[in-house]
PDB file of C-alpha atoms in Angstrom:
ATOM      1  CA  UNK A 749      -0.070  -0.018  -0.028  1.00  0.00           C
ATOM      2  CA  UNK A 750       1.348   3.418  -0.977  1.00  0.00           C
ATOM      3  CA  UNK A 751       1.710   5.903   1.693  1.00  0.00           C
ATOM      4  CA  UNK A 752       0.994   9.660   1.289  1.00  0.00           C
ATOM      5  CA  UNK A 753       2.129  12.224   3.873  1.00  0.00           C
ATOM      6  CA  UNK A 754      -0.049  15.193   3.838  1.00  0.00           C
ATOM      7  CA  UNK A 755       1.771  18.352   5.044  1.00  0.00           C
ATOM      8  CA  UNK A 756      -0.348  21.423   5.934  1.00  0.00           C
ATOM      9  CA  UNK A 757       0.516  25.122   6.509  1.00  0.00           C
ATOM     10  CA  UNK A 758      -2.403  26.994   7.831  1.00  0.00           C
ATOM     11  CA  UNK A 759      -3.241  30.375   9.491  1.00  0.00           C
ATOM     12  CA  UNK A 760      -6.895  30.010  10.056  1.00  0.00           C
ATOM     13  CA  UNK A 761      -7.410  26.258   9.606  1.00  0.00           C
ATOM     14  CA  UNK A 762      -8.455  26.099   5.926  1.00  0.00           C
ATOM     15  CA  UNK A 763      -5.386  24.221   4.739  1.00  0.00           C
ATOM     16  CA  UNK A 764      -5.794  21.676   7.708  1.00  0.00           C
ATOM     17  CA  UNK A 765      -9.364  20.982   6.708  1.00  0.00           C
ATOM     18  CA  UNK A 766      -8.405  20.579   3.098  1.00  0.00           C
ATOM     19  CA  UNK A 767      -5.536  18.187   3.871  1.00  0.00           C
ATOM     20  CA  UNK A 768      -7.846  16.158   6.126  1.00  0.00           C
ATOM     21  CA  UNK A 769     -10.548  16.065   3.435  1.00  0.00           C
ATOM     22  CA  UNK A 770      -8.029  14.844   0.831  1.00  0.00           C
ATOM     23  CA  UNK A 771      -6.670  12.272   3.274  1.00  0.00           C
ATOM     24  CA  UNK A 772     -10.110  10.843   3.655  1.00  0.00           C
ATOM     25  CA  UNK A 773     -10.523  10.463  -0.191  1.00  0.00           C
ATOM     26  CA  UNK A 774      -7.029   8.956  -0.518  1.00  0.00           C
ATOM     27  CA  UNK A 775      -7.885   6.416   2.280  1.00  0.00           C
ATOM     28  CA  UNK A 776     -10.981   5.530   0.273  1.00  0.00           C
ATOM     29  CA  UNK A 777      -8.875   5.064  -2.834  1.00  0.00           C
ATOM     30  CA  UNK A 778      -6.695   2.569  -0.996  1.00  0.00           C
ATOM     31  CA  UNK A 779      -3.719   4.789  -0.026  1.00  0.00           C
ATOM     32  CA  UNK A 780      -2.294   4.955   3.560  1.00  0.00           C
ATOM     33  CA  UNK A 781      -2.233   8.462   4.798  1.00  0.00           C
ATOM     34  CA  UNK A 782      -0.453  10.454   7.502  1.00  0.00           C
ATOM     35  CA  UNK A 783      -1.267  14.044   8.332  1.00  0.00           C
ATOM     36  CA  UNK A 784       1.333  16.536   9.567  1.00  0.00           C
ATOM     37  CA  UNK A 785       0.074  20.013  10.459  1.00  0.00           C
ATOM     38  CA  UNK A 786       3.085  22.280  10.443  1.00  0.00           C
ATOM     39  CA  UNK A 787       5.678  19.514  10.955  1.00  0.00           C
ATOM     40  CA  UNK A 788       9.344  19.986  11.726  1.00  0.00           C
ATOM     41  CA  UNK A 789      11.870  18.532   9.207  1.00  0.00           C
ATOM     42  CA  UNK A 790      12.789  15.793  11.659  1.00  0.00           C
ATOM     43  CA  UNK A 791       9.069  14.672  11.697  1.00  0.00           C
ATOM     44  CA  UNK A 792       9.240  13.827   7.983  1.00  0.00           C
ATOM     45  CA  UNK A 793      10.625  10.749   6.103  1.00  0.00           C
ATOM     46  CA  UNK A 794      12.819  12.156   3.318  1.00  0.00           C
ATOM     47  CA  UNK A 795      11.340   9.761   0.764  1.00  0.00           C
ATOM     48  CA  UNK A 796       8.029   8.647  -0.595  1.00  0.00           C
ATOM     49  CA  UNK A 797       5.022  10.802  -1.316  1.00  0.00           C
ATOM     50  CA  UNK A 798       4.136  14.181   0.013  1.00  0.00           C
ATOM     51  CA  UNK A 799       1.093  16.263  -0.505  1.00  0.00           C
ATOM     52  CA  UNK A 800       1.708  19.782   0.605  1.00  0.00           C
ATOM     53  CA  UNK A 801      -1.287  22.024   1.234  1.00  0.00           C
ATOM     54  CA  UNK A 802      -0.679  25.666   2.240  1.00  0.00           C
ATOM     55  CA  UNK A 803      -2.720  28.862   2.501  1.00  0.00           C
ATOM     56  CA  UNK A 804      -1.022  32.256   1.835  1.00  0.00           C
ATOM     57  CA  UNK A 805      -0.643  34.776   4.587  1.00  0.00           C
ATOM     58  CA  UNK A 806       0.047  38.425   4.398  1.00  0.00           C
ATOM     59  CA  UNK A 807       1.961  39.464   1.225  1.00  0.00           C
ATOM     60  CA  UNK A 808       2.429  35.965  -0.189  1.00  0.00           C
ATOM     61  CA  UNK A 809       3.987  34.675   2.998  1.00  0.00           C
ATOM     62  CA  UNK A 810       3.963  31.209   4.487  1.00  0.00           C
ATOM     63  CA  UNK A 811       1.778  30.547   7.513  1.00  0.00           C
ATOM     64  CA  UNK A 812       3.649  30.528  10.742  1.00  0.00           C
ATOM     65  CA  UNK A 813       3.224  26.858  11.403  1.00  0.00           C
ATOM     66  CA  UNK A 814       5.013  25.819   8.173  1.00  0.00           C
ATOM     67  CA  UNK A 815       7.744  28.508   8.063  1.00  0.00           C
ATOM     68  CA  UNK A 816      10.016  26.491  10.391  1.00  0.00           C
ATOM     69  CA  UNK A 817       9.882  23.525   7.930  1.00  0.00           C
ATOM     70  CA  UNK A 818      10.671  25.777   5.026  1.00  0.00           C
ATOM     71  CA  UNK A 819      13.580  27.395   6.893  1.00  0.00           C
ATOM     72  CA  UNK A 820      14.923  23.996   7.844  1.00  0.00           C
ATOM     73  CA  UNK A 821      14.800  22.671   4.205  1.00  0.00           C
ATOM     74  CA  UNK A 822      16.331  25.957   2.949  1.00  0.00           C
ATOM     75  CA  UNK A 823      19.152  26.057   5.545  1.00  0.00           C
ATOM     76  CA  UNK A 824      19.912  22.424   6.117  1.00  0.00           C
ATOM     77  CA  UNK A 825      19.577  21.459   2.377  1.00  0.00           C
ATOM     78  CA  UNK A 826      18.334  17.856   2.818  1.00  0.00           C
ATOM     79  CA  UNK A 827      18.520  15.526  -0.127  1.00  0.00           C
ATOM     80  CA  UNK A 828      14.841  15.262  -1.233  1.00  0.00           C
ATOM     81  CA  UNK A 829      15.627  13.424  -4.402  1.00  0.00           C
ATOM     82  CA  UNK A 830      13.573  10.434  -3.072  1.00  0.00           C
ATOM     83  CA  UNK A 831      10.504  12.630  -2.459  1.00  0.00           C
ATOM     84  CA  UNK A 832       7.670  12.978  -4.920  1.00  0.00           C
ATOM     85  CA  UNK A 833       5.032  15.538  -4.096  1.00  0.00           C
ATOM     86  CA  UNK A 834       1.862  17.317  -4.898  1.00  0.00           C
ATOM     87  CA  UNK A 835       1.260  20.983  -4.272  1.00  0.00           C
ATOM     88  CA  UNK A 836      -2.099  22.599  -3.336  1.00  0.00           C
ATOM     89  CA  UNK A 837      -2.334  26.340  -2.585  1.00  0.00           C
ATOM     90  CA  UNK A 838      -5.312  28.226  -1.034  1.00  0.00           C
ATOM     91  CA  UNK A 839      -5.567  32.036  -1.511  1.00  0.00           C
ATOM     92  CA  UNK A 840      -7.693  34.864  -2.703  1.00  0.00           C
ATOM     93  CA  UNK A 841      -7.283  36.112  -6.302  1.00  0.00           C
ATOM     94  CA  UNK A 842      -7.926  39.742  -5.090  1.00  0.00           C
ATOM     95  CA  UNK A 843      -4.284  39.840  -4.100  1.00  0.00           C
ATOM     96  CA  UNK A 844      -1.379  39.957  -6.450  1.00  0.00           C
ATOM     97  CA  UNK A 845       0.393  37.338  -4.208  1.00  0.00           C
ATOM     98  CA  UNK A 846      -2.322  34.804  -4.894  1.00  0.00           C
ATOM     99  CA  UNK A 847      -1.156  31.359  -3.655  1.00  0.00           C
ATOM    100  CA  UNK A 848       2.356  32.777  -3.087  1.00  0.00           C
ATOM    101  CA  UNK A 849       3.137  30.407  -0.141  1.00  0.00           C
ATOM    102  CA  UNK A 850       2.688  27.247  -2.222  1.00  0.00           C
ATOM    103  CA  UNK A 851       4.718  28.564  -5.011  1.00  0.00           C
ATOM    104  CA  UNK A 852       7.604  29.280  -2.563  1.00  0.00           C
ATOM    105  CA  UNK A 853       7.292  25.742  -1.096  1.00  0.00           C
ATOM    106  CA  UNK A 854       7.005  24.212  -4.592  1.00  0.00           C
ATOM    107  CA  UNK A 855      10.174  26.057  -5.773  1.00  0.00           C
ATOM    108  CA  UNK A 856      12.128  25.085  -2.648  1.00  0.00           C
ATOM    109  CA  UNK A 857      11.128  21.442  -2.778  1.00  0.00           C
ATOM    110  CA  UNK A 858      12.063  21.198  -6.503  1.00  0.00           C
ATOM    111  CA  UNK A 859      15.389  22.984  -5.825  1.00  0.00           C
ATOM    112  CA  UNK A 860      16.289  20.445  -3.176  1.00  0.00           C
ATOM    113  CA  UNK A 861      15.585  17.508  -5.622  1.00  0.00           C
ATOM    114  CA  UNK A 862      11.906  16.576  -4.948  1.00  0.00           C
ATOM    115  CA  UNK A 863       9.853  15.770  -8.051  1.00  0.00           C
ATOM    116  CA  UNK A 864       6.388  17.313  -8.348  1.00  0.00           C
ATOM    117  CA  UNK A 865       3.570  15.123  -9.655  1.00  0.00           C
ATOM    118  CA  UNK A 866       1.018  16.991 -11.605  1.00  0.00           C
ATOM    119  CA  UNK A 867       0.471  20.753 -11.739  1.00  0.00           C
ATOM    120  CA  UNK A 868       0.433  22.910  -8.639  1.00  0.00           C
ATOM    121  CA  UNK A 869      -3.328  23.292  -7.797  1.00  0.00           C
ATOM    122  CA  UNK A 870      -4.570  26.630  -6.796  1.00  0.00           C
ATOM    123  CA  UNK A 871      -7.840  27.111  -4.945  1.00  0.00           C
ATOM    124  CA  UNK A 872      -9.310  30.641  -5.065  1.00  0.00           C
ATOM    125  CA  UNK A 873     -11.510  31.337  -2.058  1.00  0.00           C
ATOM    126  CA  UNK A 874     -13.235  34.033  -4.140  1.00  0.00           C
ATOM    127  CA  UNK A 875     -14.657  31.205  -6.413  1.00  0.00           C
ATOM    128  CA  UNK A 876     -14.884  28.414  -3.859  1.00  0.00           C
ATOM    129  CA  UNK A 877     -16.265  29.279  -0.483  1.00  0.00           C
ATOM    130  CA  UNK A 878     -15.526  25.735   0.701  1.00  0.00           C
ATOM    131  CA  UNK A 879     -11.974  24.905  -0.511  1.00  0.00           C
ATOM    132  CA  UNK A 880     -12.434  21.220   0.343  1.00  0.00           C
ATOM    133  CA  UNK A 881     -14.819  20.867  -2.677  1.00  0.00           C
ATOM    134  CA  UNK A 882     -12.398  21.624  -5.454  1.00  0.00           C
ATOM    135  CA  UNK A 883      -9.556  19.834  -3.545  1.00  0.00           C
ATOM    136  CA  UNK A 884     -11.635  16.581  -3.320  1.00  0.00           C
ATOM    137  CA  UNK A 885     -11.957  16.544  -7.158  1.00  0.00           C
ATOM    138  CA  UNK A 886      -8.393  17.415  -7.777  1.00  0.00           C
ATOM    139  CA  UNK A 887      -6.835  14.810  -5.358  1.00  0.00           C
ATOM    140  CA  UNK A 888      -8.648  11.991  -7.314  1.00  0.00           C
ATOM    141  CA  UNK A 889      -6.989  13.110 -10.507  1.00  0.00           C
ATOM    142  CA  UNK A 890      -3.685  13.523  -8.753  1.00  0.00           C
ATOM    143  CA  UNK A 891      -3.928   9.983  -7.235  1.00  0.00           C
ATOM    144  CA  UNK A 892      -4.386   8.662 -10.739  1.00  0.00           C
ATOM    145  CA  UNK A 893      -0.929  10.081 -11.767  1.00  0.00           C
ATOM    146  CA  UNK A 894       0.830   8.206  -8.953  1.00  0.00           C
TER     147      UNK A 894
END
């Protein structure tokens, strides 16, 4: 059974809800899931499948609970060549930094050797009041690419 580690970065809880909803769908599809809300680098296995979900805070910034993970990856430069990942961003298109946090995470993970599966999925809260809805459809498509 393939394991997917869902990693969320959230300020108000939206990314956590999205990650939990996608984990339920992945479980139904036969995947083993583990959810890590704002983990430290030492909490993660540096191989396998990660599904990173992050809201955007302020001017394209990462939420406080995932900033330490970003900093650790950036500063410690772990070898992530054995990691494959998906990326889901939550933001508002009324800002020019729409989904800026997930784009920063995506770029950093790729820079450190991780391979993204599929496109970075952006959820616009201006179009989707409940971000779990589009995320549920997307994760089914993403799982087919694994």
